[in-house]
Short mmCIF file of C-alpha atoms in Angstrom, two decimals:
data_model
loop_
_atom_site.label_atom_id
_atom_site.label_comp_id
_atom_site.label_asym_id
_atom_site.label_seq_id
_atom_site.Cartn_x
_atom_site.Cartn_y
_atom_site.Cartn_z
CA MET A 1 25.77 34.25 -98.05
CA LYS A 2 25.91 36.44 -94.96
CA GLU A 3 22.99 35.83 -92.56
CA ARG A 4 20.90 38.94 -92.04
CA THR A 5 18.58 39.54 -89.12
CA VAL A 6 15.24 41.27 -89.60
CA PHE A 7 13.70 42.52 -86.33
CA ILE A 8 9.87 42.62 -86.47
CA VAL A 9 8.18 44.98 -83.98
CA ASP A 10 4.36 44.71 -84.10
CA ASP A 11 1.65 44.03 -81.51
CA ASP A 12 -0.31 41.82 -83.97
CA LEU A 13 1.22 38.44 -83.05
CA GLY A 14 -0.51 36.59 -85.90
CA LEU A 15 0.88 39.00 -88.46
CA VAL A 16 4.33 38.77 -86.86
CA ARG A 17 4.34 34.99 -87.26
CA LEU A 18 3.30 35.26 -90.92
CA LEU A 19 5.94 37.88 -91.63
CA ALA A 20 8.64 35.82 -89.89
CA ARG A 21 7.70 32.68 -91.81
CA GLY A 22 7.81 34.46 -95.19
CA LEU A 23 11.18 36.10 -94.45
CA ARG A 24 12.78 32.89 -93.20
CA ARG A 25 11.75 31.18 -96.46
CA GLU A 26 13.87 33.83 -98.22
CA GLY A 27 16.90 33.03 -96.06
CA PHE A 28 16.62 35.79 -93.47
CA VAL A 29 16.95 35.36 -89.70
CA THR A 30 14.11 36.93 -87.73
CA ALA A 31 13.54 38.21 -84.20
CA GLU A 32 10.26 39.57 -82.83
CA ALA A 33 8.94 42.03 -80.24
CA SER A 34 5.31 42.92 -79.49
CA SER A 35 5.84 46.27 -77.73
CA GLY A 36 8.09 49.28 -77.68
CA ARG A 37 9.61 48.43 -74.30
CA GLU A 38 10.31 44.85 -75.41
CA ALA A 39 11.92 46.19 -78.59
CA LEU A 40 14.16 48.59 -76.63
CA ALA A 41 15.25 45.79 -74.28
CA TRP A 42 16.15 43.47 -77.17
CA LEU A 43 17.95 46.20 -79.14
CA ALA A 44 20.09 47.00 -76.10
CA GLY A 45 22.01 43.77 -76.72
CA HIS A 46 21.52 43.10 -80.44
CA ARG A 47 22.22 44.81 -83.78
CA PRO A 48 19.79 43.71 -86.50
CA GLU A 49 20.43 44.70 -90.12
CA LEU A 50 16.80 45.86 -90.58
CA MET A 51 13.74 46.59 -88.43
CA LEU A 52 10.08 46.29 -89.49
CA LEU A 53 8.31 48.75 -87.19
CA ASP A 54 4.56 49.10 -86.68
CA LEU A 55 3.55 52.77 -86.74
CA LYS A 56 1.33 52.46 -83.65
CA LEU A 57 2.27 50.06 -80.86
CA ALA A 58 0.22 49.45 -77.75
CA ASP A 59 2.65 51.26 -75.45
CA MET A 60 4.23 53.91 -77.72
CA GLN A 61 4.28 55.42 -81.18
CA ALA A 62 6.95 54.46 -83.72
CA ARG A 63 8.31 58.02 -83.68
CA GLU A 64 8.97 57.75 -79.92
CA LEU A 65 10.83 54.45 -80.33
CA VAL A 66 12.94 55.85 -83.19
CA GLN A 67 13.65 58.99 -81.14
CA GLN A 68 15.03 56.96 -78.22
CA LEU A 69 17.11 54.75 -80.53
CA ASP A 70 18.53 57.79 -82.33
CA ALA A 71 19.47 59.34 -79.00
CA SER A 72 21.43 56.22 -78.01
CA GLY A 73 22.92 55.77 -81.51
CA THR A 74 21.49 52.26 -81.89
CA CYS A 75 18.74 52.81 -84.46
CA PRO A 76 19.02 50.27 -87.33
CA PRO A 77 17.63 50.89 -90.84
CA PHE A 78 13.85 50.50 -90.57
CA ILE A 79 10.65 50.15 -92.60
CA ILE A 80 7.37 51.56 -91.25
CA ILE A 81 4.31 49.28 -91.51
CA THR A 82 0.78 50.40 -90.68
CA GLY A 83 -2.84 49.44 -91.11
CA GLN A 84 -3.77 53.06 -91.89
CA GLY A 85 -2.54 55.00 -94.91
CA ASP A 86 -1.50 58.44 -93.69
CA GLU A 87 0.68 60.40 -96.12
CA ARG A 88 1.52 63.06 -93.52
CA VAL A 89 2.85 60.43 -91.11
CA ALA A 90 4.68 58.68 -93.93
CA VAL A 91 6.53 61.88 -94.83
CA GLU A 92 7.42 62.49 -91.19
CA MET A 93 8.82 58.98 -90.70
CA MET A 94 10.75 59.12 -93.98
CA LYS A 95 12.37 62.32 -92.71
CA ARG A 96 13.33 60.41 -89.56
CA GLY A 97 15.15 57.85 -91.69
CA ALA A 98 12.55 55.25 -92.68
CA ARG A 99 13.61 53.29 -95.75
CA ASP A 100 10.05 52.64 -96.89
CA TYR A 101 6.40 52.92 -95.81
CA LEU A 102 4.05 49.96 -96.35
CA VAL A 103 0.32 49.62 -95.74
CA LYS A 104 -1.02 46.29 -94.43
CA ASP A 105 -3.27 45.60 -97.38
CA ILE A 106 -4.14 42.33 -99.13
CA ASP A 107 -0.80 42.15 -100.95
CA PHE A 108 1.29 43.17 -97.94
CA LEU A 109 2.68 39.72 -97.05
CA GLN A 110 3.40 38.90 -100.68
CA PHE A 111 5.44 42.05 -101.36
CA MET A 112 7.27 42.33 -98.02
CA PRO A 113 10.22 39.94 -98.84
CA GLU A 114 10.95 41.85 -102.07
CA VAL A 115 10.81 45.18 -100.26
CA VAL A 116 13.20 43.85 -97.61
CA LYS A 117 15.61 42.68 -100.34
CA ARG A 118 15.44 46.08 -102.05
CA VAL A 119 16.20 47.90 -98.80
CA PHE A 120 19.15 45.60 -98.12
CA ASN A 121 20.49 46.37 -101.61
CA GLN A 122 20.17 50.09 -100.87
CA VAL A 123 21.99 49.68 -97.55
CA ASP A 124 24.76 47.68 -99.23
CA GLN A 125 25.21 50.32 -101.92
CA GLU A 126 25.35 53.06 -99.31
CA GLN A 127 27.96 51.12 -97.32
CA ARG A 128 30.07 50.54 -100.44
CA LEU A 129 29.77 54.20 -101.33
CA ALA A 130 30.72 55.23 -97.80
CA GLU A 131 33.74 52.92 -97.87
CA ALA A 132 34.76 54.26 -101.27
CA GLU A 133 34.43 57.82 -99.99
CA ARG A 134 36.49 56.90 -96.93
CA GLN A 135 39.23 55.47 -99.12
CA ILE A 136 39.11 58.53 -101.33
CA ARG A 137 39.51 60.76 -98.27
CA VAL A 138 42.49 58.67 -97.11
CA VAL A 139 44.12 58.83 -100.55
CA GLN A 140 43.36 62.52 -100.90
CA SER A 141 44.81 63.21 -97.46
CA ALA A 142 47.96 61.28 -98.35
CA ILE A 143 48.27 63.18 -101.63
CA GLU A 144 47.53 66.53 -100.02
CA GLN A 145 50.14 66.00 -97.30
CA GLY A 146 52.69 64.18 -99.47
CA PHE A 147 56.05 65.57 -100.52
CA SER A 148 55.66 64.56 -104.18
CA ALA A 149 54.01 67.01 -106.54
CA VAL A 150 50.91 65.42 -108.08
CA LEU A 151 48.94 66.47 -111.15
CA ILE A 152 45.91 64.61 -112.53
CA ALA A 153 44.83 65.33 -116.10
CA THR A 154 41.88 64.01 -118.06
CA ALA A 155 42.73 61.68 -120.94
CA GLU A 156 39.58 62.41 -122.93
CA GLY A 157 39.19 65.05 -125.60
CA PRO A 158 41.71 66.43 -128.08
CA GLU A 159 44.27 67.14 -125.37
CA PRO A 160 44.70 66.47 -121.64
CA THR A 161 43.03 68.91 -119.25
CA VAL A 162 44.24 69.58 -115.71
CA ALA A 163 41.74 68.10 -113.25
CA TYR A 164 43.68 68.41 -109.97
CA ILE A 165 46.98 69.54 -108.48
CA ASN A 166 48.05 69.01 -104.89
CA PRO A 167 49.69 71.65 -102.64
CA SER A 168 53.17 70.22 -103.27
CA PHE A 169 52.71 70.66 -107.02
CA ALA A 170 51.61 74.27 -106.48
CA ARG A 171 54.56 74.90 -104.17
CA VAL A 172 57.17 73.33 -106.49
CA THR A 173 55.98 74.75 -109.81
CA GLY A 174 54.38 78.02 -108.73
CA TYR A 175 51.05 77.16 -110.40
CA LEU A 176 47.95 77.70 -108.24
CA PRO A 177 44.87 75.41 -108.52
CA GLU A 178 42.60 78.28 -109.51
CA GLN A 179 45.03 79.16 -112.32
CA VAL A 180 45.36 75.73 -113.94
CA VAL A 181 42.49 73.39 -112.99
CA GLY A 182 40.18 73.06 -115.97
CA ARG A 183 42.76 74.38 -118.42
CA PRO A 184 44.64 72.37 -121.09
CA LEU A 185 47.88 70.78 -119.92
CA SER A 186 49.63 72.60 -122.78
CA SER A 187 48.93 75.90 -121.00
CA LEU A 188 51.52 74.92 -118.37
CA ALA A 189 54.50 76.18 -120.32
CA GLY A 190 56.99 74.89 -117.77
CA LEU A 191 56.08 71.21 -118.31
CA THR A 192 56.95 70.75 -121.99
CA ALA A 193 58.79 67.46 -121.37
CA VAL A 194 55.65 65.85 -119.91
CA GLN A 195 53.49 67.14 -122.75
CA GLN A 196 55.94 65.78 -125.34
CA ARG A 197 55.91 62.38 -123.66
CA LEU A 198 52.12 62.17 -123.72
CA ARG A 199 51.99 63.30 -127.35
CA ALA A 200 54.48 60.56 -128.24
CA GLY A 201 51.98 57.93 -127.05
CA PHE A 202 52.00 55.63 -124.06
CA PRO A 203 53.67 52.19 -124.49
CA GLN A 204 51.12 49.39 -124.78
CA GLY A 205 50.72 47.54 -121.49
CA ALA A 206 53.14 49.79 -119.57
CA ARG A 207 52.14 50.76 -116.04
CA PHE A 208 54.09 54.01 -116.13
CA VAL A 209 56.99 55.84 -117.78
CA GLU A 210 59.70 57.79 -116.01
CA GLY A 211 62.02 60.59 -116.94
CA VAL A 212 64.20 63.40 -115.70
CA SER A 213 64.02 66.86 -117.24
CA THR A 214 64.02 70.52 -116.43
CA PHE A 215 60.84 72.43 -115.69
CA GLN A 216 60.28 76.15 -115.58
CA THR A 217 58.89 77.98 -112.57
CA GLY A 218 58.04 81.65 -112.46
CA GLU A 219 61.54 82.42 -111.15
CA GLU A 220 63.97 79.85 -112.51
CA GLU A 221 64.58 76.59 -114.29
CA ARG A 222 64.73 73.55 -112.03
CA TRP A 223 65.19 69.79 -112.38
CA GLY A 224 62.32 67.36 -111.90
CA GLU A 225 62.06 63.58 -111.74
CA TRP A 226 58.63 62.62 -113.07
CA ARG A 227 56.50 59.54 -113.49
CA ILE A 228 53.42 59.29 -115.72
CA GLY A 229 50.84 56.52 -115.45
CA PRO A 230 47.36 55.89 -116.85
CA VAL A 231 44.27 55.71 -114.65
CA GLN A 232 41.80 53.23 -116.13
CA ASP A 233 38.14 52.47 -115.55
CA GLN A 234 36.67 48.98 -115.10
CA ALA A 235 36.55 48.50 -118.88
CA GLY A 236 40.28 49.17 -119.14
CA ARG A 237 39.80 52.55 -120.82
CA THR A 238 42.27 55.28 -119.84
CA THR A 239 40.29 58.15 -118.32
CA HIS A 240 43.03 60.18 -116.63
CA TRP A 241 46.79 60.63 -116.47
CA LEU A 242 48.52 60.60 -113.09
CA ILE A 243 51.67 62.72 -113.20
CA ILE A 244 53.98 62.72 -110.17
CA PHE A 245 56.86 65.19 -109.91
CA ARG A 246 59.73 65.35 -107.48
CA ASP A 247 62.01 68.35 -107.39
CA ILE A 248 65.59 67.07 -107.61
CA THR A 249 67.31 70.38 -108.30
CA GLU A 250 69.45 70.15 -105.17
CA ARG A 251 70.46 66.59 -106.06
CA LYS A 252 71.39 67.68 -109.58
CA GLN A 253 73.42 70.57 -108.21
CA LEU A 254 75.24 68.16 -105.90
CA GLU A 255 75.90 65.79 -108.81
CA LYS A 256 77.25 68.70 -110.83
CA GLU A 257 79.54 69.72 -107.99
CA ILE A 258 80.78 66.14 -107.60
CA LEU A 259 81.51 65.90 -111.32
CA GLU A 260 83.26 69.26 -111.29
CA ILE A 261 85.37 68.17 -108.33
CA SER A 262 86.16 64.93 -110.14
CA ASP A 263 87.18 66.82 -113.28
CA GLN A 264 89.28 69.27 -111.24
CA GLU A 265 91.00 66.35 -109.53
CA ARG A 266 91.64 64.71 -112.89
CA ARG A 267 93.23 67.91 -114.17
CA ARG A 268 95.32 68.28 -111.04
CA ILE A 269 96.60 64.70 -111.23
CA GLY A 270 97.26 65.10 -114.97
CA GLN A 271 99.22 68.29 -114.41
CA ASP A 272 101.17 66.69 -111.55
CA LEU A 273 102.05 63.75 -113.79
CA HIS A 274 103.10 66.05 -116.64
CA ASP A 275 104.91 68.74 -114.66
CA GLY A 276 106.20 66.58 -111.81
CA LEU A 277 106.70 62.90 -112.58
CA CYS A 278 107.48 63.39 -116.28
CA GLN A 279 110.12 66.00 -115.47
CA HIS A 280 111.62 63.76 -112.79
CA LEU A 281 111.77 60.83 -115.21
CA ALA A 282 113.31 63.08 -117.86
CA GLY A 283 116.07 63.92 -115.40
CA ILE A 284 116.67 60.21 -114.75
CA GLU A 285 116.84 59.61 -118.51
CA LEU A 286 119.43 62.36 -118.93
CA MET A 287 121.51 60.95 -116.08
CA SER A 288 121.32 57.49 -117.67
CA GLN A 289 122.51 58.90 -121.00
CA VAL A 290 125.46 60.66 -119.32
CA LEU A 291 126.30 57.43 -117.50
CA GLU A 292 126.14 55.54 -120.79
CA GLN A 293 128.66 57.94 -122.35
CA LYS A 294 131.06 57.63 -119.40
CA LEU A 295 130.88 53.82 -119.39
CA ALA A 296 131.41 53.56 -123.14
CA ALA A 297 135.23 53.92 -122.76
CA ARG A 298 135.46 51.32 -119.96
CA SER A 299 132.89 48.62 -120.70
CA LYS A 300 130.60 48.38 -123.71
CA SER A 301 128.29 45.93 -121.91
CA ASP A 302 127.82 48.30 -118.96
CA ALA A 303 127.25 51.18 -121.34
CA ALA A 304 124.64 49.15 -123.22
CA ARG A 305 122.90 48.35 -119.92
CA ALA A 306 122.81 52.07 -119.07
CA GLY A 307 121.37 52.72 -122.52
CA GLU A 308 118.65 50.13 -121.88
CA ILE A 309 117.77 51.88 -118.63
CA ALA A 310 117.50 55.17 -120.49
CA GLY A 311 115.21 53.50 -123.04
CA HIS A 312 112.93 52.12 -120.33
CA VAL A 313 112.74 55.54 -118.72
CA ARG A 314 111.81 57.08 -122.11
CA GLU A 315 109.03 54.49 -122.41
CA ALA A 316 107.82 55.32 -118.88
CA ILE A 317 107.82 59.02 -119.81
CA SER A 318 105.73 58.26 -122.91
CA GLN A 319 103.17 56.26 -120.94
CA THR A 320 103.02 58.87 -118.18
CA ARG A 321 102.41 61.63 -120.75
CA ALA A 322 99.65 59.51 -122.32
CA LEU A 323 98.03 59.13 -118.90
CA ALA A 324 98.36 62.86 -118.30
CA ARG A 325 96.73 63.63 -121.66
CA GLY A 326 93.87 61.25 -120.81
CA LEU A 327 93.30 62.91 -117.45
CA THR A 328 93.59 66.47 -118.76
CA PRO A 329 93.42 66.58 -122.57
CA VAL A 330 95.17 69.79 -123.56
CA THR A 331 93.74 69.48 -127.06
CA LEU A 332 90.17 69.72 -125.69
CA GLU A 333 90.83 73.17 -124.26
CA SER A 334 93.07 74.48 -127.04
CA GLU A 335 91.59 73.01 -130.22
CA GLY A 336 88.08 71.84 -129.25
CA LEU A 337 86.11 68.62 -128.95
CA GLU A 338 86.69 67.27 -132.47
CA SER A 339 90.49 67.39 -132.18
CA ALA A 340 90.37 65.89 -128.68
CA LEU A 341 88.32 62.93 -130.00
CA TYR A 342 90.91 62.34 -132.76
CA GLU A 343 93.63 62.34 -130.12
CA LEU A 344 91.58 59.93 -127.97
CA ALA A 345 91.24 57.56 -130.93
CA ALA A 346 94.96 57.75 -131.78
CA GLY A 347 95.95 57.10 -128.18
CA THR A 348 93.56 54.13 -127.97
CA GLU A 349 95.06 52.56 -131.11
CA ARG A 350 98.60 53.14 -129.87
CA MET A 351 98.07 51.77 -126.36
CA PHE A 352 95.70 48.86 -127.03
CA GLY A 353 96.47 47.83 -130.60
CA VAL A 354 92.87 48.16 -131.83
CA VAL A 355 91.25 50.08 -134.67
CA CYS A 356 89.63 53.30 -133.41
CA ARG A 357 88.19 55.73 -135.95
CA VAL A 358 86.64 59.18 -135.63
CA GLU A 359 84.03 60.30 -138.16
CA CYS A 360 82.92 63.89 -138.55
CA ALA A 361 80.94 64.05 -141.80
CA GLU A 362 80.72 67.83 -141.73
CA PRO A 363 81.86 70.65 -139.47
CA VAL A 364 80.04 70.42 -136.16
CA PRO A 365 79.11 73.69 -134.44
CA ALA A 366 81.48 74.43 -131.59
CA VAL A 367 80.27 73.73 -128.06
CA ALA A 368 81.06 75.47 -124.83
CA PRO A 369 84.07 74.12 -122.89
CA ALA A 370 81.90 72.62 -120.11
CA VAL A 371 79.73 70.79 -122.66
CA ALA A 372 82.80 69.64 -124.61
CA THR A 373 84.32 68.23 -121.42
CA HIS A 374 81.21 66.20 -120.60
CA LEU A 375 80.97 64.84 -124.17
CA TYR A 376 84.65 63.93 -124.18
CA ARG A 377 84.33 62.09 -120.86
CA ILE A 378 81.29 60.19 -122.18
CA ALA A 379 83.29 59.12 -125.24
CA GLN A 380 86.27 58.21 -123.07
CA GLU A 381 84.12 56.06 -120.77
CA ALA A 382 82.37 54.37 -123.71
CA VAL A 383 85.68 53.51 -125.33
CA SER A 384 86.98 52.16 -122.02
CA ASN A 385 83.87 49.97 -121.61
CA ALA A 386 84.20 48.66 -125.18
CA LEU A 387 87.78 47.59 -124.49
CA LYS A 388 87.39 46.41 -120.92
CA HIS A 389 84.01 44.63 -121.00
CA GLY A 390 83.26 44.10 -124.69
CA LYS A 391 86.81 43.07 -125.75
CA ALA A 392 86.27 45.09 -128.92
CA THR A 393 88.84 45.23 -131.74
CA GLU A 394 87.14 48.01 -133.70
CA ILE A 395 85.64 51.19 -132.26
CA SER A 396 83.97 54.03 -134.13
CA ILE A 397 83.44 57.53 -132.68
CA ARG A 398 81.04 59.72 -134.64
CA LEU A 399 80.22 63.38 -134.03
CA GLU A 400 77.50 64.94 -136.16
CA ALA A 401 75.07 67.81 -136.28
CA GLN A 402 71.39 67.03 -136.81
CA PRO A 403 68.51 69.51 -137.00
CA GLU A 404 68.53 71.29 -133.63
CA ARG A 405 70.79 68.65 -132.02
CA ARG A 406 74.37 67.43 -131.79
CA VAL A 407 74.86 63.69 -131.60
CA LEU A 408 77.90 61.82 -130.29
CA SER A 409 77.87 58.06 -130.89
CA ILE A 410 80.39 55.36 -130.00
CA THR A 411 79.93 51.88 -131.51
CA ASP A 412 82.09 48.77 -131.26
CA ASN A 413 82.27 45.17 -132.49
CA GLY A 414 82.73 43.62 -129.05
CA GLY A 415 80.62 41.20 -127.04
CA GLY A 416 77.93 43.76 -126.24
CA LEU A 417 76.25 44.55 -122.96
CA PRO A 418 75.70 41.77 -120.41
CA PRO A 419 72.01 40.78 -119.94
CA ALA A 420 72.10 41.58 -116.22
CA PRO A 421 75.06 43.55 -114.82
CA ALA A 422 76.32 42.35 -111.47
CA ARG A 423 75.09 44.32 -108.49
CA GLY A 424 77.47 47.07 -107.50
CA HIS A 425 78.87 47.48 -111.01
CA GLY A 426 78.00 49.98 -113.69
CA MET A 427 79.22 53.19 -111.98
CA GLY A 428 80.69 54.32 -115.31
CA MET A 429 77.26 53.97 -116.93
CA HIS A 430 75.65 56.07 -114.19
CA ILE A 431 78.30 58.75 -114.56
CA MET A 432 77.71 58.88 -118.33
CA GLU A 433 73.98 59.34 -117.67
CA TYR A 434 74.68 62.08 -115.14
CA ARG A 435 77.01 63.87 -117.56
CA ALA A 436 74.41 63.70 -120.32
CA GLY A 437 71.75 65.02 -117.95
CA MET A 438 73.96 67.89 -116.79
CA ILE A 439 74.14 69.25 -120.35
CA GLY A 440 70.46 68.69 -121.08
CA GLY A 441 71.12 65.64 -123.22
CA ALA A 442 69.73 62.15 -123.54
CA LEU A 443 71.87 59.00 -123.34
CA GLN A 444 70.94 55.73 -125.04
CA VAL A 445 72.99 52.57 -124.48
CA GLN A 446 72.05 49.37 -126.30
CA ASN A 447 73.37 46.29 -128.07
CA ASN A 448 73.75 46.41 -131.84
CA PRO A 449 71.65 44.03 -134.00
CA LYS A 450 74.67 41.95 -135.08
CA ASN A 451 77.34 42.40 -132.43
CA GLY A 452 78.84 44.96 -130.15
CA ALA A 453 77.20 47.88 -128.38
CA SER A 454 76.47 51.53 -129.04
CA VAL A 455 76.40 54.59 -126.81
CA VAL A 456 74.55 57.60 -128.22
CA CYS A 457 74.38 61.00 -126.52
CA SER A 458 72.29 63.73 -128.14
CA ILE A 459 72.10 67.31 -126.89
CA PRO A 460 70.13 70.31 -128.12
CA LEU A 461 72.02 73.02 -129.97
CA ALA A 462 71.15 75.51 -127.25
CA VAL A 463 72.36 74.01 -123.99
CA PRO A 464 71.99 75.87 -120.67
CA LEU A 465 75.35 76.07 -118.89
#
């Protein structure tokens, strides 16, 4: 236990010795002074944790000593002791900071150690409270000046109530503290994704959950990356929800531009392959056929060789056209997503010798071209992963309409997802997630119970474009 010094200032030397003896028995260290001047000299070089101060010393009053110590900033916590009970003086000294006021009666020596212990407990509690308040001020300052938008909501009652928002939250969302603090979280119409997540329940034992969704400000819809975590008391009971937002609208716009550039480049390369290389190869095939006819009269073997060359060129043309269709599927633009998926499945079977089926149980509502392109690219990437990484022999592509949502799913019978992908890999997975996010959808990738993997992308019927 930490040693604590009690400084006894009293001109009754016999009483001082008795007090010191009783306090030392309780484990305290003591120091003594018999006058005000002696006390000031000792306190100039020492810092006791508590001072027992006689109200009337031979050379000065207690109030004078306390006044001088306050002026120099060296006054320790103190208890006033006196042989005369004077309520007026007691009140005055308590106002000056005295922790207690004790009269030197018959029980004085008996009660003093307990009073000293009680005062030390008070001092300790005050120090802990001051430290806690200091930490709170540090945390509050960090939150107030931070870039992340922070909202704290109570977890008690029928629904969460907004307890605090920081300036960044007000700046990002447009909500002012006086408008939302004390109101239900559901009154913040722009944060429906967060409210839905809390209503769904928090995973047992999880420290936080994360997500990316849109949020509505007074002027526009923006993208936010949010994290929700519980704040628990000492008993482990959740008392508040800490919700941290970060506006990622600019990042999402950049991702969209990158994807659009990628798609434009795909289309350009596909058109160049179809209109340039395919036409050039077709010319070579025609020349080979003419050569075959001319050589037929001279040498059948040479003519056959020319015919073989023409056949190889035809095969190269077929493969080049397949590549061109994969890079810029004409069917997607002319006939829609469903037809493009059937063409993707047919091309996969033809090129890789696997079974690839498309299932559309009922007519699926048409989607906008931009949405159809993203869904097609997700299916294309999922099929590629199933073949490349899963070594699948059977792939199923399913497009269906559910209440208020469209769902695209790709399942296979391959080896499934690796337990821990190598660092630096998985760019295709990230691109699928970005594409799903750009059309307001959710992407779920997981291993099937028996074998293989599944990729499921669901989007709302009304998708902002």
